[in-house]
Amino acid sequence: MVGWAIAVHGGAGVDPTLPTERQELAKQLLTRCLNLGITALKSSVSAIDVVELVVRELETDPTFNSGRGSALTEKGTVEMEASIMDGSGRRCGAVSGLTTVKNPVSLARLVMDKSPHSYLGFSGAEDFAKQMGVEREENDYFVTEDNIGMLKIAQEANSIVFDYRIPTNGYESCGVEVENPIRMNGLPISVYAPETVGCVAVDSQGHCAAATSTGGLMNKRTGRIGDSPLIGAGTYACDVCGVSCTGEGEAIIRGTLAREVAAVMEYKGLGLQEAVDFVIKERLDEGQAGLIAVSKTGEVACGYNCVGMFRGCATEDGFMEVAIWE
Amino acid sequence: MVGWAIAVHGGAGVDPNLPTERQEQAKQLLTRCLNLGISALRSSASAIDVVELVVRELETDPIFNSGRGSALTEKGTVEMEASIMDGVGRRCGAVSGLSTVKNPVSLARLVMDKSPHSYLAFSGAEDFAKQMGVEREENDYFVTEDNVGMLKVAKEANSIVFDYRIPTTGYESCGAGVESPIRMNGLPISVYAPETVGCVVVDSQGRCAAATSTGGLMNKRIGRIGDSPLIGAGTYACDMCGVSCTGEGEAIIRGTLAREVAAVMEYKGLALQEAVDFVIKERLDEGQAGLIAVSKTGEVAYGFNCVGMFRGCATEDGFMEVGIWE
């Protein structure tokens, strides 16, 4: 019997000038979610149930970019996506293009448990949501003032929000008078605000699970799918570990980031933290991203190559940490 | 300078009772597509261009399940998806939920080359298609008599077409008076007809590329996304190899099958055929699937654990083979 472990994240790539009160708000949310998960783990709840309940909490809170508080499409609407994976049997479920579902991660869970498929998107996913009777809201429930403001800025900055970090075809977005030199996905970091959320957990039976949820890129084209709902990219869990990623979608997709952590553990025999470090260092090329991970032996780890990642981790032996910076 | 190599497939999981003339037709199509690719390679076309042009040909021909001739959704419509990946830089593009685009693989290519994103779906992907001015057709252009008939049979068999091969919650579909005992995705093999198409190529510069295209599962729910558009699952290319998979979508997604071939080559030092065999044997659990692959050193390989896979391969030294069975 191993100890349980849990980690949560609220996105990689944080504006270094983020006001202190925003930083505090974020850390309080992460702490609250961590504690929710810890309480459940102490009551022997399974990893798959824990990651779902924690991500639900992150979605419901408007602070990060998922569920309520999701980033807005170019049209000012939300299109949410999520995926969940149970290390036991590597079962998985994913959804994209949701506009009315209060908790995308729960719909992803239902896709996994109650549908004959693995991944449902857009109107088909919405139909499934109606069939399943999940909680639904009008699209404007998910839209926050903050994000309306962010969308304006992104559009005024005349930025093409791109996924690619490989310099090609002149997609470097035009510089605008934004002081901050840090850019992610072509936007100044003060606008970028990725804040995808995720949770990974290993329960006291040693079962791992992972879940990731997001509204996606600010000012994205309608129909754009990122890494968060893609198994192996944004989310992965198997009998060795559970992983949830965040950051530049294309880099995570090209790098099959979440699967990679497990692959180097399995095929190169690396320990969890080594695997996380290896993947962040070797698989991202010019991309910027971060991830959280747990192993079946009760370890927890995180890594990122950008400025900051909202995260929290805890293990059964009493270790607990919530942080944003290095 | 290495020799070029190319492989094409038209789906894994073939009805052993498939009439001989159908088998011949399929082999002729595979041969024609292989020859198209070979001519291009001899003219020094790049791998990424070759996989696109070959998959376009497979989509345009109504025989397999992609483009025209796509499997039908539960509503009798088509929702096509595809992905393409350039081993150089691991650039990628994917599309899902297309209903009017004549060549999905080409739209995936445009997503990769001309959009700021990696993956576009449903109405957003259709909007992009209009913007890009790609060839489009009414939905019924894609619908064939054969598939209208297949859809009826699938519905009459009262089969839930499922992705999961892990026995759970009673999803074993009810037997429906069909003689063949072989089932894939819950359907009798005579109805299943997955026939996803794909092509992998390494050119004379040693660059690898891969592309996969499909109409998806017969009788699928609207909005169902399978493995074909998912990077790392149905399609993968890097500097070592190019891979395209076909078969039971969920098994391929859970197994991150395409990425796996490259991962075991990179992390375990396996050669191409060994890697393919390893992945087919170890990563599929109860799932049934197949794949084709090429390596940067000019090798070609394929593997499948189900009954038959429509495929063809050729290498610069004159080797050429088109087959269906072992």
XYZ file of C-alpha atoms in Angstrom:
652
model
C 0.000 0.000 0.000
C 1.486 3.281 -1.090
C 0.706 6.774 -0.014
C -1.675 8.851 -2.048
C -0.518 11.994 -3.844
C -2.244 14.796 -5.685
C -1.353 17.804 -7.766
C -3.454 20.546 -9.313
C -2.602 23.265 -11.770
C -4.171 26.455 -13.056
C -2.016 27.008 -16.105
C 1.596 27.522 -17.162
C 2.867 30.903 -18.299
C 2.105 33.617 -15.775
C 2.517 37.360 -16.151
C 5.361 38.341 -13.786
C 3.534 41.614 -13.194
C 0.321 39.898 -12.123
C -1.063 41.975 -9.226
C -0.432 40.461 -5.802
C -4.094 40.181 -4.974
C -4.662 38.125 -8.121
C -1.777 35.885 -7.137
C -3.292 35.446 -3.689
C -6.736 34.659 -5.086
C -5.210 32.037 -7.331
C -3.247 30.437 -4.508
C -6.336 30.344 -2.324
C -8.256 28.552 -5.039
C -5.465 26.055 -5.582
C -5.287 25.442 -1.837
C -9.021 24.930 -1.589
C -9.001 22.468 -4.476
C -6.027 20.611 -3.105
C -7.796 20.249 0.225
C -10.937 18.976 -1.463
C -8.843 16.305 -3.131
C -6.937 15.470 0.034
C -10.136 14.990 2.025
C -11.452 12.652 -0.638
C -8.192 10.695 -0.833
C -8.173 10.312 2.941
C -11.657 8.810 2.634
C -10.300 6.280 0.135
C -12.012 7.813 -2.852
C -10.536 6.480 -6.084
C -8.121 8.562 -8.132
C -10.532 8.869 -11.061
C -13.246 10.271 -8.793
C -10.801 12.639 -7.126
C -9.513 14.186 -10.333
C -13.058 14.719 -11.523
C -14.261 16.382 -8.360
C -11.230 18.646 -8.124
C -11.435 19.749 -11.745
C -15.163 20.398 -11.289
C -14.261 22.817 -8.535
C -11.695 24.535 -10.750
C -14.249 24.799 -13.560
C -16.931 26.216 -11.322
C -14.650 28.924 -9.953
C -14.264 31.776 -12.454
C -10.624 32.463 -11.611
C -8.930 30.187 -14.136
C -9.600 29.434 -17.782
C -12.081 26.591 -17.621
C -15.822 26.245 -17.248
C -16.946 29.589 -15.918
C -14.177 32.034 -16.670
C -13.168 30.327 -19.894
C -11.209 32.284 -22.478
C -13.390 33.617 -25.285
C -13.412 32.728 -28.951
C -13.007 35.445 -31.579
C -16.789 35.722 -31.459
C -16.937 36.336 -27.724
C -18.455 32.926 -26.970
C -16.979 30.006 -25.039
C -16.064 26.636 -26.471
C -14.858 24.426 -23.650
C -12.973 21.184 -23.810
C -11.730 18.587 -21.370
C -10.387 15.081 -21.071
C -10.064 12.538 -18.304
C -8.121 9.305 -18.116
C -8.196 6.437 -15.673
C -4.823 4.745 -15.299
C -6.661 1.505 -14.583
C -7.114 0.088 -18.025
C -6.142 3.379 -19.607
C -9.790 4.243 -20.143
C -10.438 7.742 -21.361
C -13.060 10.271 -22.340
C -12.885 13.687 -23.963
C -15.111 16.525 -25.126
C -14.617 19.660 -27.218
C -16.701 22.577 -28.355
C -19.018 22.719 -25.348
C -21.085 25.844 -24.933
C -23.628 25.070 -22.232
C -22.152 22.353 -20.062
C -21.384 23.607 -16.574
C -18.708 20.983 -15.902
C -16.945 19.788 -19.028
C -14.793 17.294 -17.117
C -17.909 15.499 -15.951
C -19.199 15.208 -19.477
C -15.832 13.788 -20.487
C -16.258 11.266 -17.683
C -19.668 10.321 -18.997
C -18.255 9.896 -22.491
C -15.786 7.458 -20.959
C -18.277 5.596 -18.783
C -21.599 5.853 -20.519
C -21.102 6.324 -24.209
C -19.834 3.894 -26.821
C -17.181 6.408 -27.882
C -14.045 8.089 -26.534
C -14.337 11.654 -27.743
C -17.363 13.759 -28.646
C -17.272 17.271 -30.005
C -19.459 20.254 -30.662
C -23.151 19.798 -31.334
C -22.857 16.028 -30.905
C -21.321 16.557 -27.487
C -24.046 19.034 -26.586
C -26.701 16.486 -27.646
C -25.045 13.906 -25.431
C -25.053 16.401 -22.578
C -28.788 16.892 -22.949
C -29.317 13.147 -23.058
C -27.257 12.656 -19.933
C -29.075 15.427 -18.138
C -25.921 17.173 -16.917
C -26.134 20.663 -15.507
C -26.267 23.207 -18.281
C -26.228 27.004 -18.441
C -26.646 29.690 -21.050
C -23.377 30.609 -22.730
C -23.167 33.935 -20.899
C -22.985 32.186 -17.522
C -19.427 31.218 -18.527
C -18.384 34.672 -19.755
C -16.678 36.961 -17.234
C -16.052 40.706 -17.400
C -12.345 40.048 -17.103
C -12.328 37.917 -20.206
C -14.433 40.308 -22.225
C -11.749 42.878 -21.469
C -8.960 40.443 -22.371
C -10.615 39.618 -25.664
C -10.787 43.300 -26.585
C -7.112 43.720 -25.868
C -6.205 40.639 -27.857
C -8.211 41.851 -30.808
C -6.858 45.395 -30.567
C -3.351 44.044 -30.377
C -4.269 42.672 -33.801
C -2.600 39.494 -32.749
C -3.058 36.249 -34.549
C -3.058 33.884 -31.657
C -0.967 31.074 -32.952
C -0.174 27.658 -31.667
C 3.123 27.327 -33.470
C 6.359 28.211 -31.865
C 8.389 27.035 -34.844
C 9.196 30.142 -36.846
C 7.365 29.685 -40.134
C 5.574 31.768 -42.681
C 5.849 34.993 -40.785
C 3.405 34.177 -38.044
C 5.317 36.177 -35.489
C 2.616 38.538 -34.330
C 3.268 42.221 -34.736
C 4.723 43.799 -31.633
C 2.397 46.260 -29.993
C 3.112 48.745 -27.321
C 2.889 46.265 -24.538
C 5.790 46.593 -22.184
C 6.123 42.990 -21.265
C 8.533 41.254 -23.611
C 7.301 37.796 -22.690
C 5.014 36.278 -25.253
C 3.245 32.978 -25.401
C 1.236 31.822 -28.377
C 1.928 35.146 -29.998
C 0.260 37.220 -27.338
C 1.902 39.358 -24.696
C 1.857 37.379 -21.480
C -0.440 39.910 -19.844
C -3.099 38.997 -22.361
C -2.279 35.365 -22.943
C -3.597 34.076 -19.611
C -3.782 30.395 -20.588
C -4.818 29.097 -17.202
C -5.943 25.682 -18.348
C -6.685 23.626 -15.239
C -5.863 20.072 -14.337
C -5.522 17.527 -11.611
C -3.580 14.306 -11.244
C -3.934 11.869 -8.390
C -2.716 8.503 -7.220
C -4.919 6.888 -4.593
C -3.931 4.579 -1.796
C -4.420 1.580 -4.096
C -1.740 3.002 -6.355
C -4.208 3.824 -9.155
C -3.376 6.952 -11.131
C -5.723 9.299 -12.931
C -5.556 12.642 -14.699
C -7.945 15.281 -15.987
C -7.543 18.579 -17.841
C -10.088 21.259 -18.703
C -9.955 24.564 -20.544
C -11.709 27.264 -22.497
C -8.726 27.275 -24.840
C -6.923 30.209 -26.416
C -8.139 33.756 -26.052
C -9.490 35.004 -29.390
C -9.285 31.527 -30.911
C -11.093 30.687 -34.109
C -14.402 28.943 -33.599
C -13.736 25.227 -33.850
C -10.156 25.370 -32.702
C -9.191 22.366 -30.604
C -6.138 22.536 -28.335
C -4.136 19.983 -26.425
C -6.358 19.687 -23.356
C -8.869 17.186 -24.759
C -6.228 15.156 -26.578
C -5.200 11.943 -24.890
C -1.434 11.669 -24.869
C -0.986 15.391 -25.352
C -2.748 17.266 -22.547
C -3.779 14.314 -20.435
C -2.491 10.814 -19.822
C -2.707 8.146 -17.174
C -1.592 4.553 -17.063
C -0.521 2.169 -14.395
C 2.770 4.006 -13.930
C 1.634 7.631 -13.621
C -0.911 10.376 -14.286
C -0.058 13.603 -16.133
C -1.819 16.868 -16.999
C -0.210 19.544 -19.174
C -0.757 23.224 -19.892
C 0.829 25.882 -22.070
C 1.241 26.270 -25.801
C -1.147 23.833 -27.353
C 0.775 23.048 -30.485
C 3.978 22.369 -28.586
C 2.144 19.969 -26.304
C 0.471 18.207 -29.226
C 3.658 17.881 -31.292
C 5.502 16.691 -28.231
C 2.773 14.247 -27.122
C 3.771 15.626 -23.768
C 1.611 13.744 -21.298
C 2.305 10.357 -22.857
C 5.985 11.177 -22.983
C 6.382 11.309 -19.217
C 5.010 7.785 -18.946
C 7.000 6.585 -21.939
C 10.354 7.625 -20.544
C 9.471 6.066 -17.218
C 8.488 2.825 -18.916
C 11.137 2.673 -21.603
C 14.083 4.477 -20.044
C 13.391 3.538 -16.447
C 13.416 7.152 -15.265
C 11.910 8.116 -11.926
C 8.982 10.531 -11.927
C 10.807 13.827 -11.423
C 13.590 12.786 -13.814
C 10.959 11.930 -16.394
C 9.202 15.267 -15.948
C 12.497 17.159 -16.220
C 13.552 15.178 -19.261
C 10.304 15.801 -21.071
C 10.216 19.513 -20.308
C 13.810 19.858 -21.443
C 13.810 17.604 -24.491
C 10.334 17.509 -25.955
C 9.338 21.130 -26.128
C 11.775 22.597 -28.656
C 10.791 26.254 -28.689
C 7.465 25.638 -27.090
C 6.534 26.789 -23.611
C 4.573 24.527 -21.348
C 4.287 22.935 -17.935
C 2.861 19.795 -16.413
C 2.019 18.061 -13.170
C 2.413 14.358 -12.569
C 2.011 11.639 -9.966
C 3.423 8.128 -9.934
C 1.909 4.903 -8.693
C 4.425 4.885 -5.851
C 2.955 8.040 -4.354
C 5.338 10.636 -5.740
C 4.305 13.983 -7.117
C 6.241 16.241 -9.494
C 5.852 19.302 -11.646
C 7.928 21.021 -14.291
C 7.665 23.950 -16.677
C 9.926 25.924 -18.967
C 8.024 29.190 -18.956
C 7.603 31.980 -16.451
C 5.532 30.490 -13.653
C 2.857 27.873 -13.333
C -0.077 28.002 -10.924
C 0.142 24.730 -9.043
C -0.275 22.857 -5.810
C 0.868 19.411 -4.668
C 0.412 17.249 -1.632
C 1.383 13.769 -0.506
C 0.122 11.521 2.232
C 3.162 12.053 4.421
C 2.030 15.630 5.015
C 3.910 17.496 2.291
C 1.926 20.339 0.791
C 2.918 23.243 -1.418
C 1.075 25.861 -3.431
C 3.114 28.113 -5.691
C 3.297 30.188 -8.827
C 6.976 30.902 -9.414
C 10.139 28.826 -9.261
C 21.331 9.829 -49.080
C 18.926 7.050 -48.294
C 16.385 5.347 -50.463
C 12.806 6.502 -50.331
C 10.033 4.254 -49.053
C 6.268 4.463 -49.025
C 3.338 2.560 -47.578
C -0.403 3.031 -47.932
C -3.297 1.429 -46.143
C -7.029 1.142 -46.585
C -7.989 -0.104 -43.152
C -7.345 -2.923 -40.705
C -9.963 -5.556 -40.023
C -11.222 -7.171 -43.191
C -14.139 -9.542 -43.653
C -12.642 -12.926 -44.617
C -15.765 -13.405 -46.729
C -15.163 -10.278 -48.737
C -16.021 -11.164 -52.359
C -12.982 -11.678 -54.561
C -13.896 -8.880 -56.918
C -14.003 -6.452 -53.995
C -10.594 -7.676 -52.903
C -9.268 -7.147 -56.415
C -10.728 -3.663 -56.660
C -9.130 -2.747 -53.358
C -5.747 -4.067 -54.421
C -5.958 -2.166 -57.685
C -6.669 1.048 -55.845
C -3.796 0.458 -53.438
C -1.496 -0.276 -56.362
C -2.570 2.864 -58.195
C -1.998 5.003 -55.100
C 1.334 3.414 -54.430
C 2.403 4.149 -58.004
C 1.269 7.755 -57.696
C 3.465 8.097 -54.654
C 6.382 6.315 -56.270
C 6.304 8.629 -59.315
C 6.291 11.629 -57.051
C 9.166 10.279 -54.971
C 11.191 9.600 -58.093
C 10.668 13.244 -59.010
C 12.043 14.218 -55.604
C 8.755 15.401 -54.171
C 9.009 15.836 -50.417
C 7.497 13.300 -48.056
C 4.865 15.734 -46.807
C 3.700 16.463 -50.359
C 3.638 12.774 -51.237
C 1.505 11.688 -48.292
C -0.961 14.429 -49.073
C -1.303 13.599 -52.729
C -1.664 9.873 -52.086
C -4.292 10.326 -49.398
C -6.166 12.735 -51.686
C -6.383 9.935 -54.215
C -7.648 7.518 -51.564
C -10.249 10.059 -50.440
C -11.447 10.770 -53.954
C -11.955 7.103 -54.752
C -15.173 5.826 -53.180
C -13.815 2.412 -52.272
C -12.418 2.988 -48.813
C -13.843 4.856 -45.851
C -12.599 8.391 -46.434
C -13.757 11.392 -48.421
C -16.196 10.000 -50.916
C -17.275 6.621 -49.622
C -17.033 7.656 -45.969
C -18.933 5.664 -43.378
C -22.190 7.297 -42.348
C -23.220 8.757 -39.021
C -26.389 7.558 -37.300
C -28.163 10.287 -39.247
C -26.939 9.099 -42.635
C -24.595 12.054 -43.102
C -20.800 12.116 -43.295
C -18.460 13.703 -40.785
C -14.928 13.316 -42.070
C -11.668 13.752 -40.237
C -7.993 13.666 -41.060
C -4.555 14.551 -39.796
C -1.163 15.065 -41.345
C 2.260 15.374 -39.790
C 5.602 16.456 -41.157
C 8.498 14.696 -39.486
C 10.559 17.806 -40.126
C 9.876 19.895 -37.070
C 7.014 17.626 -36.108
C 4.560 20.095 -37.553
C 0.986 18.900 -37.709
C -2.532 19.724 -38.747
C -5.873 18.027 -38.158
C -9.554 18.432 -38.926
C -12.766 16.769 -37.720
C -16.447 17.005 -38.465
C -16.131 17.957 -42.122
C -19.255 17.627 -44.192
C -18.491 19.376 -47.474
C -14.738 19.254 -47.967
C -13.759 17.060 -50.890
C -10.279 16.320 -49.551
C -10.036 16.428 -45.775
C -6.307 15.704 -45.766
C -5.691 18.870 -47.751
C -7.646 20.938 -45.291
C -5.586 19.387 -42.503
C -2.498 20.459 -44.443
C -3.828 23.993 -44.677
C -4.523 24.024 -40.937
C -0.869 23.109 -40.460
C 0.543 25.572 -42.996
C -1.879 28.450 -43.152
C -3.754 28.712 -39.906
C -2.514 29.784 -36.496
C -3.856 26.556 -34.991
C -3.219 22.806 -35.092
C -6.686 21.298 -35.130
C -9.990 22.706 -36.362
C -13.347 21.014 -36.205
C -16.963 21.086 -37.253
C -18.427 24.416 -38.268
C -15.158 26.216 -37.512
C -13.322 23.846 -39.826
C -15.985 24.310 -42.511
C -15.613 28.111 -42.185
C -11.873 27.742 -42.637
C -12.499 25.584 -45.686
C -14.638 28.302 -47.241
C -12.007 30.886 -46.438
C -9.296 28.765 -48.000
C -11.388 28.138 -51.074
C -10.844 24.369 -51.074
C -12.993 22.177 -53.260
C -16.301 21.515 -51.603
C -19.305 19.345 -52.417
C -22.772 18.766 -51.076
C -22.895 16.132 -48.373
C -24.547 13.599 -50.670
C -21.535 13.596 -53.001
C -19.753 11.655 -50.270
C -22.556 9.162 -49.635
C -22.423 5.892 -51.569
C -25.151 3.275 -52.114
C -22.944 0.712 -50.466
C -22.719 2.714 -47.286
C -26.412 3.545 -47.202
C -26.925 -0.213 -47.236
C -24.287 -0.808 -44.563
C -25.878 1.768 -42.315
C -29.221 -0.021 -42.559
C -27.589 -3.313 -41.652
C -25.789 -1.749 -38.710
C -29.026 -0.244 -37.441
C -30.993 -3.435 -37.945
C -28.341 -5.363 -36.109
C -29.304 -2.995 -33.297
C -25.647 -2.642 -32.641
C -24.151 0.052 -30.537
C -20.938 0.718 -32.330
C -18.473 1.012 -29.534
C -14.883 2.035 -29.316
C -14.078 0.126 -26.175
C -12.624 -3.312 -26.246
C -12.323 -3.472 -22.454
C -15.369 -5.422 -21.305
C -17.404 -2.913 -19.312
C -20.995 -2.205 -18.453
C -22.612 -4.528 -20.936
C -21.604 -2.922 -24.167
C -21.145 -6.230 -25.916
C -23.509 -5.741 -28.775
C -26.304 -8.234 -29.193
C -25.553 -10.876 -31.778
C -27.726 -10.230 -34.777
C -27.967 -13.276 -36.966
C -24.780 -12.511 -38.837
C -22.695 -15.558 -39.537
C -19.236 -14.156 -39.119
C -18.042 -14.553 -35.553
C -15.468 -11.829 -36.010
C -16.436 -8.527 -34.531
C -14.701 -5.208 -34.359
C -16.033 -2.231 -32.493
C -19.095 -4.263 -31.640
C -20.150 -4.826 -35.210
C -19.898 -8.009 -37.243
C -16.875 -7.682 -39.473
C -19.062 -7.718 -42.586
C -20.631 -4.492 -41.439
C -17.742 -2.923 -39.629
C -15.736 -2.011 -42.702
C -13.442 0.490 -41.021
C -11.301 1.175 -44.061
C -9.659 4.307 -42.751
C -6.912 5.282 -45.204
C -3.387 6.457 -44.674
C 0.010 6.954 -46.173
C 3.525 7.181 -44.749
C 6.578 8.201 -46.676
C 10.279 8.800 -46.267
C 11.764 10.746 -49.153
C 15.288 10.646 -50.538
C 16.363 13.336 -48.063
C 15.374 10.988 -45.237
C 12.395 13.130 -44.220
C 9.366 11.272 -42.904
C 5.712 12.205 -43.071
C 2.347 10.589 -42.340
C -1.308 11.250 -43.027
C -4.570 9.516 -42.112
C -8.125 10.170 -43.243
C -11.498 8.633 -42.458
C -15.246 8.933 -42.302
C -15.076 7.200 -38.927
C -17.335 4.515 -37.510
C -20.447 3.338 -39.289
C -23.537 4.515 -37.412
C -21.480 6.738 -35.127
C -23.050 9.445 -33.019
C -22.861 12.909 -34.491
C -19.787 14.560 -33.090
C -17.870 11.366 -32.441
C -14.156 11.847 -32.997
C -11.927 8.822 -33.546
C -8.191 8.241 -33.595
C -7.490 9.362 -37.155
C -7.272 13.107 -36.491
C -5.406 12.685 -33.210
C -1.687 13.292 -33.347
C 0.133 10.510 -31.540
C -2.818 8.154 -31.870
C -3.714 7.728 -35.543
C -0.863 9.690 -37.072
C 2.692 10.554 -36.096
C 5.908 11.581 -37.770
C 9.220 12.759 -36.420
C 12.777 12.660 -37.606
C 12.931 8.901 -37.070
C 9.769 7.604 -38.670
C 6.263 8.152 -39.972
C 3.263 6.119 -38.811
C -0.418 5.826 -39.724
C -2.841 3.596 -37.809
C -6.250 2.078 -38.395
C -8.673 -0.125 -36.481
C -10.527 0.276 -33.231
C -10.356 3.948 -32.405
C -10.393 3.689 -28.654
C -7.623 1.100 -28.599
C -5.473 3.328 -30.776
C -6.161 6.396 -28.628
C -5.539 4.634 -25.315
C -2.408 3.088 -26.763
C -1.148 6.335 -28.329
C -0.231 3.908 -31.064
C 1.461 6.046 -33.685
C 3.659 7.846 -31.173
C 4.519 4.548 -29.564
C 6.338 3.214 -32.603
C 8.630 6.236 -32.561
C 8.996 6.142 -28.782
C 10.260 2.573 -28.674
C 12.650 3.316 -31.497
C 13.950 6.370 -29.657
C 13.902 5.082 -26.100
C 14.461 1.354 -26.497
C 16.608 1.517 -29.595
C 14.333 -0.828 -31.527
C 14.507 -0.873 -35.288
C 11.412 -0.173 -37.344
C 9.936 -3.653 -37.781
C 10.770 -4.607 -34.207
C 9.110 -1.422 -33.016
C 5.995 -2.094 -35.071
C 5.782 -5.670 -33.792
C 6.335 -4.589 -30.210
C 3.635 -1.955 -30.354
C 1.073 -4.217 -31.993
C 1.790 -6.915 -29.442
C 2.115 -4.853 -26.283
C 0.048 -1.723 -26.640
C -3.266 -2.989 -27.875
C -4.566 -5.097 -24.985
C -7.830 -6.430 -26.340
C -8.017 -3.877 -29.099
C -7.689 -4.698 -32.757
C -5.701 -2.449 -35.022
C -2.998 -2.172 -37.635
C -0.450 0.359 -38.786
C 2.062 1.185 -41.485
C 5.387 2.853 -40.868
C 8.556 4.062 -42.570
C 11.906 4.978 -41.047
C 14.347 7.698 -41.986
C 16.741 5.044 -43.251
C 14.366 3.990 -46.001
C 12.705 0.993 -44.362
C 9.013 0.216 -44.521
C 7.010 -1.981 -42.156
C 3.474 -2.808 -41.156
C 1.715 -4.856 -38.527
C -1.795 -5.753 -37.453
C -3.416 -8.028 -34.919
C -6.759 -8.420 -36.621
C -7.929 -10.355 -39.654
C -6.389 -8.583 -42.604
C -5.309 -5.071 -43.447
C -5.522 -3.472 -46.885
C -1.970 -2.243 -47.549
C 0.769 -1.671 -50.020
C 4.455 -0.867 -49.611
C 7.362 -0.029 -51.845
C 11.006 0.928 -51.464
C 13.472 2.520 -53.814
C 15.361 -0.714 -54.407
C 12.407 -2.051 -56.345
C 10.497 -3.892 -53.612
C 6.732 -3.606 -53.987
C 3.912 -5.508 -52.344
C 0.149 -5.095 -52.086
C -1.727 -7.362 -49.715
C -4.808 -7.910 -47.588
C -4.160 -11.007 -45.539
C -1.142 -12.222 -43.566
